Amino acid sequence: MSAELPVELRAGLVAESGAASEERLAQSVERLIEAYRSGRPASAPILASRVDVAAYAAYRMPATFAAVRSALGQLAGAYPDFAPRTQLDIGGGTGAATWAAADAFPTLTGITVLDQVGEALDLGRRLASGADAPALRSATWQQWQASSVAALPAADLVTISYVLGELTAAAQAELLDRARRAAGVLLVIEPGTPAGYERILQARTTLLGHGLTVAAPCPHQDDCPLAAVRGDWCHFAARVNRSALHRRLKNAQLGHEDEKFSFVAVAPSPALLVPAGRVLRHPQFRKGMVTMQLCRSDGSAGPEIVSKKHGNLYRTARDVEWGDAWRSVSSQLT
Ligand SMILES: C[S@@+](CC[C@H](N)C(=O)[O-])C[C@H]1O[C@@H](n2cnc3c(N)ncnc32)[C@H](O)[C@@H]1O
């Protein structure tokens, strides 16, 4: 799935990239990639300067926007009645998840972003001031530490996007506990690596243990069937179109990249959810046949073959993408 960056955000990122020379931004991008790759909890803020923040916005915001937007698309499909008015974005940085939420849910009227890095909040505020969505323009940007004991403000949608990996296991558990108390729906999203998936799996288990219902991506509330499969993990991909600056900062040739992400969205009210299978990888298209890896509502996962003999179902299956909802053929034919 591809989600275009809102034009106002694209323009804002170009304007903000003038904060430092491209050489300094590129050096910062290199350092940030290294720091995020290490996978170790951060002992000090990774975004350590104004240049880091500008570099992060230029090379990561398009990707985290695309990932969150894609996850919210799955959530909206599974929970069509969800119409949040308020969002709390925890560890929101420069606010990519708020742009994604405003794009997915025009019902939003109030947005609060919390982060430890004042420079990131400042940049996020400046970018949001140019947004079309009134909820973004009027968002509240507040400096905050995950270790602070104050209760989190309640919100219909709480997002924790690419944050858990910077925290110790104990701090992750503590934050999730406070977030689920504040949330209507809680979305937790991490890089689509085996380590990111492990954190999501842990979060999913904890949140289910508190009686919450998984709204997306899983079409069931059982154990993740991929957890038992060696070398496989549940993740999705979002296409990101790279701007010329983005390409230069990453020293990349291609005009796009695929951002891989793992996530879980939990809701308090199972009655509103629409269970369907979930396509787990790029489907394979061969003459007269579509093969997809499917996570099914009975808690199993495996290949699903849709062939020409399935008529209309086959025609629909040819348009199916990784991450789409798909009911297994047997349940669609009964
Ligand atoms: C990789 S960035 C993700 C930013 C944003 N959520 C996104 O998706 O683009 C991680 C963010 O978490 C924030 N963060 C990490 N540890 C934190 C802590 N202990 N307290 C508050 N914020 C924290 C960082 O400052 C940073 O802005």
Coordinates of C-alpha atoms and ligand atoms in Angstrom, one line a residue:
M1 CA 0.0 0.0 0.0
S2 CA 1.2 3.5 -0.7
A3 CA 0.2 6.6 1.2
E4 CA 1.2 9.9 -0.3
L5 CA 2.6 12.4 2.1
P6 CA 0.2 15.4 2.4
V7 CA 1.4 18.2 0.1
E8 CA 1.6 20.7 3.0
L9 CA 3.9 18.3 4.9
R10 CA 6.0 17.7 1.9
A11 CA 6.4 21.5 1.4
G12 CA 7.1 22.0 5.1
L13 CA 9.9 19.4 5.1
V14 CA 11.6 21.0 2.2
A15 CA 11.4 24.4 4.0
E16 CA 12.8 22.9 7.2
S17 CA 15.7 21.2 5.5
G18 CA 17.3 24.6 5.2
A19 CA 18.1 24.4 8.9
A20 CA 21.5 23.0 8.1
S21 CA 23.8 22.3 5.1
E22 CA 23.0 19.0 3.3
E23 CA 26.4 17.7 4.4
R24 CA 25.5 18.1 8.1
L25 CA 22.1 16.7 7.6
A26 CA 23.5 13.7 5.7
Q27 CA 26.1 13.1 8.6
S28 CA 23.2 13.2 11.0
V29 CA 21.2 10.7 9.0
E30 CA 24.1 8.3 9.0
R31 CA 24.4 8.6 12.8
L32 CA 20.7 8.2 13.3
I33 CA 20.5 5.1 11.1
E34 CA 23.3 3.6 13.1
A35 CA 21.7 4.4 16.4
Y36 CA 18.2 3.0 15.4
R37 CA 19.9 -0.1 13.9
S38 CA 21.7 -0.9 17.1
G39 CA 18.4 -2.0 18.7
R40 CA 19.7 -1.1 22.2
P41 CA 17.5 1.0 24.5
A42 CA 18.7 4.6 24.4
S43 CA 20.5 5.9 27.5
A44 CA 20.2 9.5 26.2
P45 CA 17.9 11.1 23.6
I46 CA 18.9 9.9 20.1
L47 CA 17.7 13.2 18.6
A48 CA 20.4 15.2 20.3
S49 CA 20.4 18.4 18.3
R50 CA 18.4 20.7 16.1
V51 CA 20.3 19.2 13.1
D52 CA 19.3 15.6 14.2
V53 CA 15.7 16.7 14.4
A54 CA 15.8 18.3 10.9
A55 CA 17.5 15.2 9.5
Y56 CA 15.0 12.9 11.2
A57 CA 12.1 14.8 9.8
A58 CA 13.6 14.7 6.3
Y59 CA 14.5 11.1 6.1
R60 CA 12.2 9.3 8.6
M61 CA 8.9 11.2 8.7
P62 CA 7.8 10.2 5.2
A63 CA 8.4 6.5 6.2
T64 CA 6.8 6.6 9.7
F65 CA 3.9 8.6 8.2
A66 CA 3.4 5.9 5.6
A67 CA 3.6 3.0 8.1
V68 CA 1.2 4.6 10.6
R69 CA -1.2 5.6 7.8
S70 CA -1.2 2.1 6.5
A71 CA -1.8 0.6 10.0
L72 CA -4.7 3.0 10.5
G73 CA -6.1 1.9 7.2
Q74 CA -6.2 -1.7 8.5
L75 CA -7.7 -0.5 11.7
A76 CA -10.5 1.6 10.0
G77 CA -11.3 -1.4 7.8
A78 CA -11.7 -3.7 10.8
Y79 CA -13.5 -1.2 12.9
P80 CA -15.6 0.9 10.6
D81 CA -17.5 2.7 13.3
F82 CA -14.3 4.1 14.9
A83 CA -14.5 7.9 14.6
P84 CA -12.0 9.4 17.0
R85 CA -12.3 13.0 18.1
T86 CA -9.0 13.1 20.1
Q87 CA -5.5 11.7 19.6
L88 CA -2.7 11.4 22.0
D89 CA 0.7 10.7 20.3
I90 CA 3.2 9.4 22.8
G91 CA 6.9 9.9 21.9
G92 CA 5.4 11.7 18.9
G93 CA 8.6 13.5 18.0
T94 CA 8.0 15.7 14.9
G95 CA 4.4 14.3 14.7
A96 CA 4.3 11.9 11.8
A97 CA 1.6 9.8 13.5
T98 CA -0.6 12.9 13.9
W99 CA -0.5 13.6 10.2
A100 CA -1.4 10.0 9.5
A101 CA -4.2 10.1 12.0
A102 CA -5.6 13.4 10.6
D103 CA -5.5 11.9 7.2
A104 CA -7.3 8.7 8.2
F105 CA -9.8 10.2 10.6
P106 CA -11.2 13.7 9.6
T107 CA -13.3 13.4 12.7
L108 CA -10.3 14.4 14.9
T109 CA -10.6 17.7 16.6
G110 CA -8.0 17.6 19.4
I111 CA -4.4 16.3 19.2
T112 CA -1.8 16.2 21.9
V113 CA 1.8 15.2 21.2
L114 CA 4.2 14.2 24.0
D115 CA 8.0 13.9 23.7
Q116 CA 11.2 14.4 25.6
V117 CA 12.9 16.4 22.8
G118 CA 11.8 20.0 22.8
E119 CA 13.4 20.7 19.4
A120 CA 11.4 17.8 17.8
L121 CA 8.2 19.3 19.2
D122 CA 9.1 22.7 18.0
L123 CA 9.7 21.4 14.5
G124 CA 6.5 19.3 14.6
R125 CA 4.5 22.4 15.7
R126 CA 6.0 24.5 12.8
L127 CA 5.1 21.7 10.3
A128 CA 1.6 21.3 11.7
S129 CA 1.0 25.1 11.5
G130 CA 0.9 24.7 7.7
A131 CA -1.5 21.8 7.7
D132 CA -5.0 21.9 6.1
A133 CA -6.5 20.0 8.9
P134 CA -7.6 22.3 11.8
A135 CA -6.9 19.5 14.3
L136 CA -3.2 19.6 13.3
R137 CA -3.0 23.4 13.3
S138 CA -4.4 23.5 16.8
A139 CA -2.4 20.5 18.2
T140 CA -0.8 20.7 21.7
W141 CA 2.9 19.9 21.8
Q142 CA 4.2 19.1 25.2
Q143 CA 7.6 18.2 26.6
W144 CA 7.3 15.0 28.5
Q145 CA 9.4 12.1 29.9
A146 CA 8.3 8.5 29.8
S147 CA 9.6 8.1 33.3
S148 CA 7.3 10.8 34.7
V149 CA 4.6 9.5 36.9
A150 CA 1.8 11.9 35.9
A151 CA -1.3 10.1 34.4
L152 CA -1.6 10.5 30.6
P153 CA -4.5 12.5 29.2
A154 CA -7.3 10.3 27.9
A155 CA -7.9 10.1 24.1
D156 CA -10.0 8.2 21.7
L157 CA -6.9 7.2 19.8
V158 CA -3.5 6.8 21.4
T159 CA -0.5 6.2 19.2
I160 CA 3.0 4.9 20.2
S161 CA 4.9 4.9 16.9
Y162 CA 8.5 3.7 16.8
V163 CA 9.1 4.4 20.4
L164 CA 9.2 1.1 22.3
G165 CA 12.6 0.2 20.9
E166 CA 14.2 3.1 22.6
L167 CA 13.0 2.0 26.0
T168 CA 14.1 -0.8 28.4
A169 CA 11.7 -3.8 28.7
A170 CA 10.5 -2.5 32.1
A171 CA 9.9 1.0 30.7
Q172 CA 8.0 -0.4 27.7
A173 CA 5.7 -2.4 30.0
E174 CA 5.1 0.7 32.2
L175 CA 4.3 2.9 29.2
L176 CA 1.9 0.4 27.7
D177 CA 0.1 0.1 31.0
R178 CA -0.4 3.8 31.2
A179 CA -1.3 4.2 27.6
R180 CA -4.0 1.5 27.7
R181 CA -5.6 3.2 30.6
A182 CA -5.7 6.5 28.6
A183 CA -6.8 5.0 25.4
G184 CA -10.0 4.3 23.6
V185 CA -8.1 2.5 20.8
L186 CA -4.4 2.1 21.2
L187 CA -2.0 1.7 18.2
V188 CA 1.5 0.5 18.9
I189 CA 3.8 0.3 15.9
E190 CA 7.5 -0.7 15.5
P191 CA 9.9 -1.4 12.8
G192 CA 9.0 -4.6 10.8
T193 CA 12.1 -6.5 12.0
P194 CA 12.1 -9.7 14.0
A195 CA 13.0 -7.5 17.1
G196 CA 10.2 -5.0 16.4
Y197 CA 7.8 -7.9 15.9
E198 CA 8.9 -9.4 19.3
R199 CA 8.1 -6.1 21.0
I200 CA 4.7 -6.0 19.3
L201 CA 4.0 -9.6 20.3
Q202 CA 4.8 -8.8 23.9
A203 CA 2.6 -5.7 23.8
R204 CA -0.2 -7.7 22.2
T205 CA -0.1 -10.4 24.9
T206 CA 0.0 -7.8 27.7
L207 CA -2.9 -5.9 26.2
L208 CA -5.0 -9.0 25.6
G209 CA -4.4 -9.9 29.2
H210 CA -6.1 -6.7 30.2
G211 CA -9.3 -7.8 28.4
L212 CA -8.7 -5.6 25.3
T213 CA -9.6 -6.8 21.8
V214 CA -7.1 -6.8 18.9
A215 CA -8.7 -4.8 16.1
A216 CA -5.8 -5.0 13.6
P217 CA -3.9 -6.6 12.0
C218 CA -5.0 -9.9 13.5
P219 CA -8.4 -11.4 12.5
H220 CA -8.5 -13.4 15.8
Q221 CA -7.6 -13.1 19.5
D222 CA -5.6 -16.3 19.7
D223 CA -1.8 -16.6 19.9
C224 CA 0.0 -15.3 16.8
P225 CA 0.5 -18.4 14.5
L226 CA 3.7 -16.9 13.1
A227 CA 5.3 -16.8 16.6
A228 CA 5.8 -20.6 16.2
V229 CA 7.2 -20.4 12.6
R230 CA 11.0 -20.2 12.5
G231 CA 12.3 -17.3 10.4
D232 CA 8.9 -15.7 9.9
W233 CA 7.3 -12.8 11.7
C234 CA 4.2 -10.7 11.1
H235 CA 5.0 -7.4 9.4
F236 CA 3.7 -5.2 6.6
A237 CA 5.2 -2.8 4.0
A238 CA 4.2 0.7 3.0
R239 CA 5.6 2.3 -0.1
V240 CA 7.3 5.6 0.4
N241 CA 8.0 7.9 -2.5
R242 CA 11.4 9.6 -1.8
S243 CA 11.8 13.3 -2.5
A244 CA 15.1 14.4 -4.2
L245 CA 16.3 15.6 -0.8
H246 CA 15.4 12.2 0.8
R247 CA 17.3 10.4 -1.9
R248 CA 20.4 12.6 -1.5
L249 CA 20.4 12.4 2.3
K250 CA 20.3 8.6 2.2
N251 CA 22.6 8.4 -0.8
A252 CA 19.9 6.3 -2.4
Q253 CA 19.2 5.8 -6.1
L254 CA 15.6 4.5 -6.1
G255 CA 12.7 7.0 -6.2
H256 CA 10.9 4.9 -3.5
E257 CA 11.5 2.6 -0.5
D258 CA 9.3 0.1 1.3
E259 CA 9.0 0.8 4.9
K260 CA 8.5 -2.4 6.9
F261 CA 6.5 -2.3 10.1
S262 CA 4.8 -4.5 12.7
F263 CA 1.9 -3.2 14.7
V264 CA -1.0 -4.0 16.9
A265 CA -4.2 -1.9 17.5
V266 CA -6.4 -2.8 20.4
A267 CA -9.9 -1.6 21.2
P268 CA -12.1 -2.0 24.2
S269 CA -15.3 -3.0 22.3
P270 CA -15.2 -6.3 20.4
A271 CA -18.8 -5.9 19.2
L272 CA -17.8 -3.3 16.6
L273 CA -15.1 -5.3 15.0
V274 CA -15.3 -7.0 11.6
P275 CA -13.1 -10.1 11.6
A276 CA -11.6 -11.1 8.3
G277 CA -8.4 -12.8 7.2
R278 CA -5.2 -10.8 6.7
V279 CA -2.9 -11.1 3.7
L280 CA 0.6 -11.6 5.2
R281 CA 3.0 -11.2 2.3
H282 CA 2.9 -10.0 -1.3
P283 CA 0.5 -12.4 -3.1
Q284 CA 2.0 -14.5 -5.9
F285 CA 0.2 -14.1 -9.2
R286 CA 0.5 -16.9 -11.8
K287 CA -1.6 -17.5 -14.8
G288 CA -5.1 -18.2 -13.6
M289 CA -4.1 -18.4 -9.9
V290 CA -3.4 -16.2 -7.0
T291 CA -1.6 -17.6 -3.9
M292 CA -1.6 -15.6 -0.7
Q293 CA -0.3 -16.2 2.8
L294 CA -3.3 -15.7 5.0
C295 CA -3.8 -15.2 8.7
R296 CA -7.3 -16.6 9.3
S297 CA -10.0 -15.9 11.8
D298 CA -9.7 -19.4 13.2
G299 CA -6.2 -18.4 14.4
S300 CA -4.3 -20.4 11.8
A301 CA -2.0 -19.1 9.0
G302 CA -1.1 -20.6 5.7
P303 CA -1.4 -20.5 2.0
E304 CA -4.7 -19.7 0.3
I305 CA -5.2 -20.4 -3.4
V306 CA -7.8 -18.6 -5.4
S307 CA -8.1 -19.8 -9.0
K308 CA -10.1 -18.9 -12.1
K309 CA -12.7 -21.5 -11.1
H310 CA -13.7 -19.2 -8.2
G311 CA -15.1 -16.7 -10.7
N312 CA -15.7 -13.2 -9.2
L313 CA -13.5 -14.1 -6.1
Y314 CA -10.6 -14.7 -8.4
R315 CA -11.1 -11.3 -10.2
T316 CA -11.1 -9.6 -6.7
A317 CA -8.1 -11.6 -5.6
R318 CA -6.0 -10.3 -8.5
D319 CA -6.1 -6.8 -6.9
V320 CA -5.3 -8.0 -3.4
E321 CA -2.2 -6.6 -1.7
W322 CA 0.0 -7.4 1.3
G323 CA -1.9 -6.2 4.4
D324 CA -5.4 -6.3 2.8
A325 CA -8.3 -8.0 4.5
W326 CA -9.3 -11.2 2.9
R327 CA -11.8 -13.8 4.0
S328 CA -10.7 -17.4 3.2
V329 CA -12.4 -18.8 0.1
S330 CA -14.2 -21.5 2.0
S331 CA -15.9 -18.9 4.2
Q332 CA -16.8 -16.7 1.2
L333 CA -18.4 -19.5 -0.6
T334 CA -20.6 -20.7 2.2
Ligands
LIG1 C1 12.2 7.0 16.4 S1 11.4 8.4 17.1 C2 9.7 8.2 16.6 C3 9.0 9.6 16.5 C4 7.6 9.5 16.0 N1 6.7 8.8 16.9 C5 7.5 8.9 14.6 O1 6.9 7.9 14.4 O2 8.1 9.4 13.7 C6 11.3 8.0 18.9 C7 10.7 9.1 19.7 O3 10.5 8.7 21.0 C8 10.9 9.7 21.9 N2 11.3 9.1 23.2 C9 12.2 8.0 23.3 N3 12.3 7.8 24.6 C10 11.6 8.7 25.3 C11 11.3 8.9 26.7 N4 12.0 8.2 27.6 N5 10.5 9.9 27.0 C12 9.9 10.6 26.1 N6 10.1 10.5 24.7 C13 10.9 9.5 24.4 C14 12.1 10.3 21.2 O4 12.5 11.6 21.7 C15 11.7 10.3 19.7 O5 11.0 11.5 19.4

